[in-house]
C-alpha cells in the first residue's frame, strides 16, 4: 500500500479498495442493527459507477452464498446432533460392560472396551468438529443432495395432497 502523501499519487488495488470501503462503512455505522434499503444500496453503487445490472448480479451471488452458509450451519447442527446420539450410545454400552465386569469380580476386560470406545469417540470428535477438508465436503454434498431430494418429495406430496383434498 502507498503512503498518504498526496491525493494524485495514491493508487490502490481492487482488494485494497474493497477493504478500505468495508472498514469505512463499518466505522460509519454506529449501530450494528442499522439496515440499508435497496434504494440506498443503488445510490451507493451509482456513486461508485457500478451499473444496476452488476449490482443485481452481485446481490444474486450474495444470496446464493448466504444460502450455502445457512445450509452449512444446518449441516453442522445435524452432524453435532448425530454425534451426541453416538456419544450417548457409547456411554450406555460402556456403562453396561463396566457394570457386568464389576459384578463378575472387578474391573479387568471392560477397561479394554472402554479404551477402544474412547479411541472411537476421539476419532468421531475429530471428524464431527473438523469443518474443513475433502471428507467434510463430500459429507456436506451428500447431505445437501439428500436434503434437496427430501424437500422435492415433500413439495410434490404437498401439491398432490392439495389437488386431491376435498
XYZ file of N, CA, C and O in Angstrom:
664
model
N 0.846 -1.157 0.000
C 0.000 0.000 0.000
C 0.903 1.236 0.000
O 2.007 1.217 0.497
N 0.415 2.316 -0.545
C 1.218 3.523 -0.659
C 1.010 4.441 0.535
O 0.040 4.339 1.257
N 1.938 5.372 0.704
C 1.850 6.327 1.813
C 0.813 7.404 1.479
O 0.450 7.603 0.325
N 0.365 8.147 2.489
C -0.647 9.181 2.323
C 0.020 10.538 2.027
O -0.128 11.488 2.783
N 0.747 10.648 0.926
C 1.432 11.906 0.599
C 0.501 12.903 -0.074
O 0.263 13.975 0.420
N 0.015 12.579 -1.218
C -0.909 13.480 -1.906
C -1.973 12.645 -2.596
O -1.776 11.482 -2.896
N -3.105 13.277 -2.874
C -4.225 12.558 -3.476
C -3.896 12.052 -4.873
O -4.364 10.994 -5.273
N -3.115 12.766 -5.633
C -2.840 12.379 -7.013
C -1.862 11.210 -7.096
O -1.840 10.504 -8.101
N -1.051 10.988 -6.077
C -0.066 9.911 -6.116
C -0.589 8.591 -5.558
O 0.029 7.559 -5.759
N -1.713 8.649 -4.878
C -2.253 7.438 -4.261
C -2.955 6.576 -5.303
O -3.720 7.080 -6.120
N -2.708 5.277 -5.213
C -3.452 4.318 -6.041
C -3.573 3.027 -5.240
O -2.707 2.692 -4.429
N -4.684 2.326 -5.490
C -4.982 1.146 -4.698
C -5.456 0.024 -5.608
O -6.110 0.277 -6.625
N -5.180 -1.177 -5.193
C -5.693 -2.336 -5.931
C -7.175 -2.507 -5.604
O -7.700 -1.888 -4.677
N -7.841 -3.361 -6.363
C -9.272 -3.591 -6.125
C -9.502 -4.165 -4.733
O -10.437 -3.775 -4.039
N -8.631 -5.086 -4.295
C -8.774 -5.654 -2.951
C -8.601 -4.581 -1.876
O -9.329 -4.559 -0.888
N -7.632 -3.680 -2.080
C -7.419 -2.603 -1.119
C -8.646 -1.704 -1.037
O -9.070 -1.309 0.051
N -9.232 -1.386 -2.196
C -10.431 -0.529 -2.227
C -11.566 -1.206 -1.468
O -12.263 -0.568 -0.671
N -11.766 -2.498 -1.701
C -12.838 -3.216 -1.008
C -12.628 -3.178 0.502
O -13.564 -2.940 1.266
N -11.401 -3.410 0.940
C -11.118 -3.416 2.368
C -11.294 -2.036 2.981
O -11.867 -1.895 4.073
N -10.834 -0.998 2.301
C -10.963 0.370 2.820
C -12.423 0.753 2.928
O -12.872 1.290 3.950
N -13.206 0.467 1.878
C -14.627 0.818 1.907
C -15.383 0.018 2.960
O -16.274 0.540 3.628
N -15.025 -1.246 3.107
C -15.676 -2.073 4.125
C -15.400 -1.505 5.518
O -16.307 -1.402 6.348
N -14.169 -1.113 5.780
C -13.830 -0.511 7.077
C -14.529 0.830 7.271
O -15.005 1.138 8.370
N -14.610 1.633 6.216
C -15.271 2.933 6.321
C -16.756 2.773 6.620
O -17.307 3.484 7.467
N -17.415 1.839 5.956
C -18.834 1.589 6.206
C -19.032 1.078 7.625
O -19.947 1.501 8.329
N -18.163 0.186 8.064
C -18.274 -0.359 9.420
C -18.092 0.739 10.466
O -18.779 0.746 11.492
N -17.192 1.683 10.235
C -16.973 2.761 11.191
C -18.114 3.771 11.178
O -18.435 4.369 12.199
N -18.703 3.987 10.004
C -19.773 4.974 9.900
C -21.039 4.485 10.583
O -21.780 5.268 11.161
N -21.267 3.215 10.555
C -22.479 2.656 11.146
C -22.222 2.473 12.636
O -21.471 1.603 13.044
N -22.846 3.321 13.442
C -22.669 3.237 14.895
C -23.429 2.063 15.465
O -22.970 1.395 16.385
N -24.598 1.808 14.940
C -25.467 0.754 15.448
C -25.401 -0.436 14.503
O -25.664 -0.296 13.318
N -25.045 -1.619 15.009
C -24.926 -2.805 14.158
C -26.248 -3.245 13.567
O -26.284 -3.970 12.597
N -27.356 -2.785 14.154
C -28.667 -3.180 13.654
C -29.165 -2.285 12.525
O -30.243 -2.511 11.997
N -28.405 -1.267 12.181
C -28.833 -0.372 11.103
C -28.848 -1.146 9.797
O -27.929 -1.891 9.482
N -29.901 -0.958 9.051
C -30.036 -1.634 7.772
C -30.090 -0.597 6.665
O -30.518 0.535 6.885
N -29.658 -1.003 5.485
C -29.702 -0.149 4.322
C -30.842 -0.607 3.428
O -31.041 -1.804 3.224
N -31.572 0.343 2.885
C -32.625 -0.011 1.936
C -31.974 -0.325 0.587
O -30.816 0.032 0.335
N -32.743 -0.975 -0.254
C -32.222 -1.289 -1.583
C -31.938 0.000 -2.342
O -30.971 0.088 -3.100
N -32.764 1.025 -2.120
C -32.557 2.328 -2.764
C -31.216 2.926 -2.343
O -30.490 3.472 -3.167
N -30.880 2.799 -1.061
C -29.593 3.317 -0.585
C -28.435 2.552 -1.221
O -27.420 3.145 -1.575
N -28.606 1.260 -1.365
C -27.556 0.457 -2.000
C -27.400 0.884 -3.458
O -26.277 0.987 -3.971
N -28.526 1.145 -4.139
C -28.466 1.621 -5.525
C -27.737 2.959 -5.616
O -26.932 3.182 -6.534
N -27.984 3.859 -4.668
C -27.315 5.160 -4.668
C -25.814 5.010 -4.446
O -25.007 5.678 -5.104
N -25.441 4.138 -3.520
C -24.011 3.897 -3.260
C -23.356 3.327 -4.505
O -22.265 3.741 -4.909
N -24.030 2.365 -5.133
C -23.485 1.758 -6.348
C -23.352 2.798 -7.460
O -22.352 2.799 -8.193
N -24.333 3.682 -7.595
C -24.269 4.723 -8.622
C -23.080 5.643 -8.379
O -22.381 6.031 -9.329
N -22.838 5.996 -7.125
C -21.698 6.851 -6.801
C -20.371 6.161 -7.126
O -19.393 6.819 -7.467
N -20.366 4.847 -7.019
C -19.148 4.086 -7.328
C -19.096 3.665 -8.790
O -18.226 2.888 -9.180
N -20.057 4.145 -9.582
C -20.164 3.854 -11.010
C -20.329 2.354 -11.270
O -19.741 1.777 -12.179
N -21.155 1.730 -10.432
C -21.499 0.321 -10.604
C -22.894 0.279 -11.210
O -23.827 0.885 -10.680
N -23.024 -0.431 -12.315
C -24.311 -0.465 -13.006
C -25.339 -1.253 -12.189
O -24.975 -2.149 -11.422
N -26.624 -0.936 -12.367
C -27.669 -1.684 -11.660
C -27.654 -3.177 -11.997
O -27.934 -4.003 -11.131
N -27.308 -3.519 -13.236
C -27.234 -4.933 -13.613
C -26.131 -5.655 -12.844
O -26.319 -6.767 -12.360
N -24.989 -4.997 -12.724
C -23.880 -5.582 -11.970
C -24.260 -5.726 -10.504
O -23.958 -6.739 -9.863
N -24.958 -4.727 -9.981
C -25.415 -4.782 -8.595
C -26.403 -5.920 -8.385
O -26.306 -6.657 -7.395
N -27.335 -6.099 -9.316
C -28.311 -7.192 -9.201
C -27.618 -8.553 -9.254
O -27.964 -9.465 -8.506
N -26.636 -8.706 -10.147
C -25.894 -9.965 -10.226
C -25.123 -10.208 -8.929
O -25.093 -11.331 -8.420
N -24.523 -9.160 -8.376
C -23.793 -9.292 -7.108
C -24.748 -9.690 -5.994
O -24.402 -10.516 -5.136
N -25.954 -9.112 -6.001
C -26.941 -9.466 -4.981
C -27.354 -10.929 -5.113
O -27.483 -11.642 -4.115
N -27.561 -11.389 -6.351
C -27.907 -12.809 -6.562
C -26.784 -13.720 -6.078
O -27.029 -14.734 -5.423
N -25.547 -13.351 -6.398
C -24.401 -14.138 -5.933
C -24.337 -14.166 -4.414
O -24.057 -15.202 -3.810
N -24.600 -13.006 -3.790
C -24.580 -12.916 -2.329
C -25.669 -13.798 -1.725
O -25.443 -14.479 -0.725
N -26.872 -13.780 -2.335
C -27.966 -14.611 -1.834
C -27.623 -16.096 -1.925
O -27.920 -16.868 -1.009
N -26.990 -16.499 -3.021
C -26.574 -17.895 -3.166
C -25.546 -18.251 -2.095
O -25.626 -19.315 -1.464
N -24.605 -17.338 -1.872
C -23.577 -17.578 -0.856
C -24.199 -17.659 0.534
O -23.844 -18.529 1.332
N -25.144 -16.764 0.835
C -25.823 -16.785 2.132
C -26.604 -18.084 2.304
O -26.647 -18.652 3.400
N -27.227 -18.545 1.238
C -27.968 -19.801 1.296
C -27.031 -20.961 1.618
O -27.359 -21.827 2.439
N -25.862 -20.970 1.002
C -24.898 -22.033 1.277
C -24.386 -21.946 2.717
O -24.211 -22.975 3.381
N -24.175 -20.744 3.212
C -23.736 -20.572 4.606
C -24.790 -21.140 5.546
O -24.465 -21.852 6.506
N -26.067 -20.842 5.284
C -27.153 -21.365 6.108
C -27.234 -22.889 6.015
O -27.479 -23.570 7.015
N -27.032 -23.435 4.811
C -27.045 -24.889 4.651
C -25.899 -25.528 5.426
O -26.079 -26.578 6.050
N -24.746 -24.904 5.402
C -23.601 -25.451 6.147
C -23.850 -25.396 7.654
O -23.473 -26.306 8.381
N -24.491 -24.320 8.118
C -24.841 -24.243 9.540
C -25.797 -25.376 9.909
O -25.620 -26.031 10.947
N -26.801 -25.594 9.065
C -27.764 -26.670 9.327
C -27.059 -28.025 9.299
O -27.346 -28.902 10.131
N -26.129 -28.210 8.369
C -25.381 -29.464 8.283
C -24.530 -29.671 9.525
O -24.480 -30.788 10.067
N -23.884 -28.611 10.007
C -23.064 -28.731 11.216
C -23.919 -29.075 12.433
O -23.512 -29.893 13.269
N -25.091 -28.469 12.527
C -26.010 -28.791 13.631
C -26.443 -30.252 13.522
O -26.500 -30.970 14.530
N -26.737 -30.699 12.314
C -27.119 -32.094 12.082
C -25.985 -33.034 12.511
O -26.216 -34.020 13.214
N -24.755 -32.723 12.109
C -23.604 -33.569 12.479
C -23.413 -33.613 13.987
O -23.117 -34.661 14.560
N -23.583 -32.463 14.641
C -23.393 -32.422 16.086
C -24.483 -33.200 16.815
O -24.202 -33.871 17.812
N -25.705 -33.140 16.311
C -26.778 -33.907 16.955
C -26.553 -35.404 16.769
O -26.802 -36.184 17.682
N -26.081 -35.796 15.580
C -25.756 -37.213 15.356
C -24.617 -37.648 16.271
O -24.630 -38.768 16.798
N -23.638 -36.769 16.486
C -22.527 -37.089 17.379
C -23.019 -37.284 18.808
O -22.596 -38.221 19.493
N -23.913 -36.406 19.262
C -24.437 -36.530 20.623
C -25.160 -37.862 20.800
O -25.051 -38.501 21.854
N -25.876 -38.285 19.782
C -26.567 -39.573 19.850
C -25.555 -40.715 19.933
O -25.698 -41.630 20.751
N -24.514 -40.661 19.109
C -23.480 -41.705 19.152
C -22.748 -41.698 20.491
O -22.436 -42.749 21.042
N -22.494 -40.508 21.037
C -21.829 -40.401 22.329
C -22.686 -41.040 23.416
O -22.165 -41.751 24.293
N -23.984 -40.812 23.358
C -24.898 -41.461 24.305
C -24.858 -42.971 24.172
O -24.856 -43.699 25.173
N -24.820 -43.459 22.933
C -24.721 -44.913 22.705
C -23.426 -45.476 23.281
O -23.425 -46.538 23.914
N -22.308 -44.775 23.033
C -21.024 -45.214 23.598
C -21.116 -45.272 25.126
O -20.635 -46.226 25.750
N -21.707 -44.255 25.729
C -21.808 -44.206 27.190
C -22.648 -45.358 27.717
O -22.262 -46.028 28.692
N -23.772 -45.632 27.091
C -24.646 -46.725 27.537
C -23.926 -48.068 27.429
O -23.951 -48.880 28.367
N -23.274 -48.302 26.309
C -22.549 -49.565 26.104
C -21.441 -49.722 27.131
O -21.281 -50.792 27.744
N -20.675 -48.666 27.351
C -19.568 -48.761 28.305
C -20.051 -48.931 29.733
O -19.443 -49.684 30.511
N -21.122 -48.249 30.104
C -21.668 -48.424 31.452
C -22.138 -49.861 31.636
O -21.903 -50.477 32.684
N -22.766 -50.427 30.609
C -23.229 -51.813 30.681
C -22.053 -52.762 30.889
O -22.083 -53.615 31.781
N -21.008 -52.603 30.065
C -19.864 -53.501 30.196
C -19.107 -53.295 31.514
O -18.640 -54.264 32.126
N -18.984 -52.067 31.971
C -18.345 -51.814 33.256
C -19.141 -52.436 34.398
O -18.568 -53.023 35.334
N -20.467 -52.349 34.321
C -21.315 -52.959 35.349
C -21.183 -54.473 35.327
O -21.062 -55.108 36.390
N -21.185 -55.066 34.138
C -21.054 -56.528 34.014
C -19.714 -56.986 34.581
O -19.641 -57.994 35.296
N -18.655 -56.252 34.259
C -17.325 -56.618 34.727
C -17.197 -56.443 36.236
O -16.581 -57.276 36.918
N -17.778 -55.379 36.783
C -17.670 -55.165 38.223
C -18.498 -56.191 39.000
O -18.111 -56.597 40.101
N -19.621 -56.641 38.444
C -20.429 -57.683 39.094
C -19.684 -59.008 39.112
O -19.759 -59.763 40.084
N -18.894 -59.255 38.052
C -18.187 -60.532 37.973
C -16.892 -60.555 38.786
O -16.151 -61.526 38.732
N -16.608 -59.498 39.524
C -15.468 -59.577 40.434
C -14.417 -58.520 40.256
O -13.294 -58.681 40.733
N -14.670 -57.458 39.596
C -13.682 -56.381 39.465
C -13.670 -55.830 38.053
O -14.449 -56.236 37.200
N -12.785 -54.886 37.831
C -12.684 -54.288 36.508
C -11.437 -54.816 35.819
O -10.327 -54.562 36.253
N -11.623 -55.558 34.752
C -10.467 -56.054 34.005
C -10.711 -55.914 32.502
O -10.212 -54.989 31.879
N -11.491 -56.803 31.935
C -11.684 -56.813 30.484
C -12.485 -55.622 29.982
O -12.318 -55.187 28.844
N -13.350 -55.056 30.815
C -14.179 -53.928 30.375
C -13.351 -52.672 30.124
O -13.754 -51.795 29.345
N -12.189 -52.578 30.762
C -11.339 -51.418 30.540
C -10.803 -51.390 29.115
O -10.595 -50.320 28.537
N -10.585 -52.569 28.502
C -10.144 -52.628 27.110
C -11.244 -52.118 26.172
O -10.971 -51.405 25.203
N -12.475 -52.478 26.474
C -13.606 -51.989 25.678
C -13.733 -50.486 25.855
O -13.960 -49.750 24.889
N -13.565 -50.014 27.103
C -13.635 -48.586 27.380
C -12.547 -47.834 26.612
O -12.810 -46.772 26.029
N -11.352 -48.391 26.561
C -10.250 -47.764 25.836
C -10.538 -47.730 24.335
O -10.315 -46.718 23.672
N -11.058 -48.835 23.790
C -11.381 -48.882 22.362
C -12.492 -47.888 22.023
O -12.425 -47.185 21.002
N -13.495 -47.819 22.879
C -14.575 -46.859 22.650
C -14.060 -45.425 22.791
O -14.519 -44.533 22.075
N -13.126 -45.205 23.697
C -12.527 -43.880 23.842
C -11.805 -43.461 22.574
O -11.894 -42.299 22.152
N -11.109 -44.400 21.954
C -10.446 -44.113 20.684
C -11.480 -43.802 19.609
O -11.326 -42.847 18.840
N -12.546 -44.590 19.561
C -13.606 -44.353 18.578
C -14.257 -42.985 18.798
O -14.529 -42.256 17.839
N -14.492 -42.608 20.052
C -15.089 -41.307 20.363
C -14.152 -40.178 19.935
O -14.581 -39.180 19.373
N -12.860 -40.347 20.194
C -11.882 -39.328 19.815
C -11.877 -39.126 18.303
O -11.875 -37.985 17.817
N -11.886 -40.209 17.548
C -11.944 -40.098 16.088
C -13.259 -39.468 15.636
O -13.288 -38.670 14.688
N -14.332 -39.815 16.309
C -15.643 -39.259 15.985
C -15.668 -37.756 16.261
O -16.211 -36.973 15.466
N -15.068 -37.329 17.364
C -14.976 -35.899 17.679
C -14.174 -35.189 16.593
O -14.574 -34.130 16.098
N -13.068 -35.766 16.200
C -12.221 -35.171 15.166
C -12.993 -35.000 13.858
O -12.944 -33.944 13.239
N -13.714 -36.033 13.462
C -14.454 -35.963 12.207
C -15.654 -35.038 12.287
O -15.996 -34.380 11.298
N -16.312 -34.967 13.427
C -17.517 -34.147 13.563
C -17.201 -32.671 13.633
O -17.881 -31.856 13.010
N -16.181 -32.299 14.369
C -15.915 -30.886 14.618
C -14.802 -30.319 13.743
O -14.256 -29.268 14.050
N -14.479 -30.992 12.645
C -13.497 -30.501 11.683
C -14.249 -30.060 10.432
O -14.535 -30.864 9.566
N -14.592 -28.761 10.325
C -15.422 -28.312 9.204
C -14.628 -27.974 7.942
O -15.027 -27.125 7.163
N -13.520 -28.626 7.740
C -12.716 -28.378 6.545
C -12.214 -29.716 6.024
O -12.209 -30.711 6.726
N -11.788 -29.691 4.797
C -11.196 -30.877 4.218
C -12.128 -31.564 3.237
O -13.310 -31.259 3.111
N -11.550 -32.505 2.549
C -12.271 -33.214 1.489
C -13.388 -34.090 2.052
O -14.479 -34.144 1.485
N -13.127 -34.771 3.165
C -14.159 -35.626 3.763
C -15.370 -34.806 4.193
O -16.514 -35.235 4.007
N -15.126 -33.629 4.746
C -16.226 -32.752 5.152
C -17.040 -32.331 3.931
O -18.272 -32.353 3.953
N -16.346 -31.945 2.862
C -17.044 -31.513 1.645
C -17.867 -32.643 1.042
O -18.996 -32.426 0.606
N -17.323 -33.844 1.026
C -18.060 -34.993 0.496
C -19.296 -35.261 1.340
O -20.393 -35.471 0.812
N -19.137 -35.227 2.659
C -20.275 -35.455 3.560
C -21.314 -34.354 3.394
O -22.521 -34.629 3.372
N -20.860 -33.099 3.254
C -21.801 -31.992 3.074
C -22.561 -32.135 1.758
O -23.781 -31.946 1.721
N -21.858 -32.456 0.688
C -22.521 -32.611 -0.614
C -23.544 -33.743 -0.574
O -24.643 -33.607 -1.112
N -23.199 -34.842 0.064
C -24.126 -35.972 0.188
C -25.360 -35.560 1.003
O -26.501 -35.813 0.603
N -25.139 -34.890 2.144
C -26.244 -34.428 2.977
C -27.106 -33.426 2.228
O -28.341 -33.496 2.270
N -26.472 -32.497 1.520
C -27.195 -31.470 0.784
C -28.054 -32.103 -0.325
O -29.207 -31.714 -0.515
N -27.493 -33.060 -1.027
C -28.241 -33.762 -2.078
C -29.450 -34.478 -1.476
O -30.574 -34.360 -1.992
N -29.244 -35.205 -0.397
C -30.351 -35.900 0.266
C -31.392 -34.921 0.791
O -32.594 -35.173 0.699
N -30.923 -33.813 1.328
C -31.827 -32.785 1.853
C -32.683 -32.199 0.721
O -33.884 -32.001 0.891
N -32.068 -31.935 -0.425
C -32.811 -31.398 -1.567
C -33.810 -32.413 -2.109
O -34.923 -32.038 -2.496
N -33.432 -33.682 -2.121
C -34.356 -34.727 -2.577
C -35.564 -34.794 -1.649
O -36.706 -34.873 -2.101
N -35.321 -34.742 -0.342
C -36.424 -34.759 0.631
C -37.338 -33.554 0.440
O -38.561 -33.677 0.499
N -36.754 -32.381 0.221
C -37.565 -31.187 0.004
C -38.411 -31.315 -1.261
O -39.581 -30.931 -1.277
N -37.837 -31.866 -2.309
C -38.569 -32.045 -3.562
C -39.722 -33.010 -3.373
O -40.848 -32.751 -3.817
N -39.461 -34.113 -2.690
C -40.520 -35.103 -2.439
C -41.624 -34.484 -1.589
O -42.809 -34.668 -1.869
N -41.243 -33.736 -0.551
C -42.248 -33.078 0.296
C -43.080 -32.077 -0.498
O -44.298 -31.992 -0.317
N -42.449 -31.334 -1.385
C -43.170 -30.368 -2.209
C -44.155 -31.069 -3.136
O -45.315 -30.658 -3.264
N -43.706 -32.146 -3.775
C -44.574 -32.893 -4.688
C -45.745 -33.499 -3.925
O -46.904 -33.420 -4.366
N -45.470 -34.098 -2.769
C -46.551 -34.700 -1.981
C -47.535 -33.644 -1.477
O -48.752 -33.875 -1.473
N -47.030 -32.496 -1.070
C -47.910 -31.427 -0.601
C -48.827 -30.958 -1.730
O -50.030 -30.794 -1.529
N -48.266 -30.774 -2.905
C -49.089 -30.365 -4.052
C -50.102 -31.452 -4.412
O -51.245 -31.156 -4.749
N -49.675 -32.682 -4.350
C -50.544 -33.803 -4.694
C -51.720 -33.880 -3.710
O -52.855 -34.067 -4.108
N -51.415 -33.710 -2.401
C -52.480 -33.738 -1.403
C -53.425 -32.555 -1.558
O -54.624 -32.686 -1.313
N -52.910 -31.397 -1.961
C -53.772 -30.245 -2.185
C -54.719 -30.479 -3.349
O -55.872 -30.044 -3.313
N -54.232 -31.153 -4.379
C -55.069 -31.421 -5.545
C -56.190 -32.393 -5.196
O -57.348 -32.205 -5.617
N -55.868 -33.414 -4.411
C -56.845 -34.461 -4.124
C -57.594 -34.270 -2.817
O -58.427 -35.096 -2.466
N -57.298 -33.207 -2.074
C -58.037 -32.989 -0.823
C -59.360 -32.288 -1.134
O -59.459 -31.499 -2.049
N -60.416 -32.596 -0.343
C -61.741 -32.020 -0.630
C -61.830 -30.567 -0.310
O -61.232 -29.918 0.363
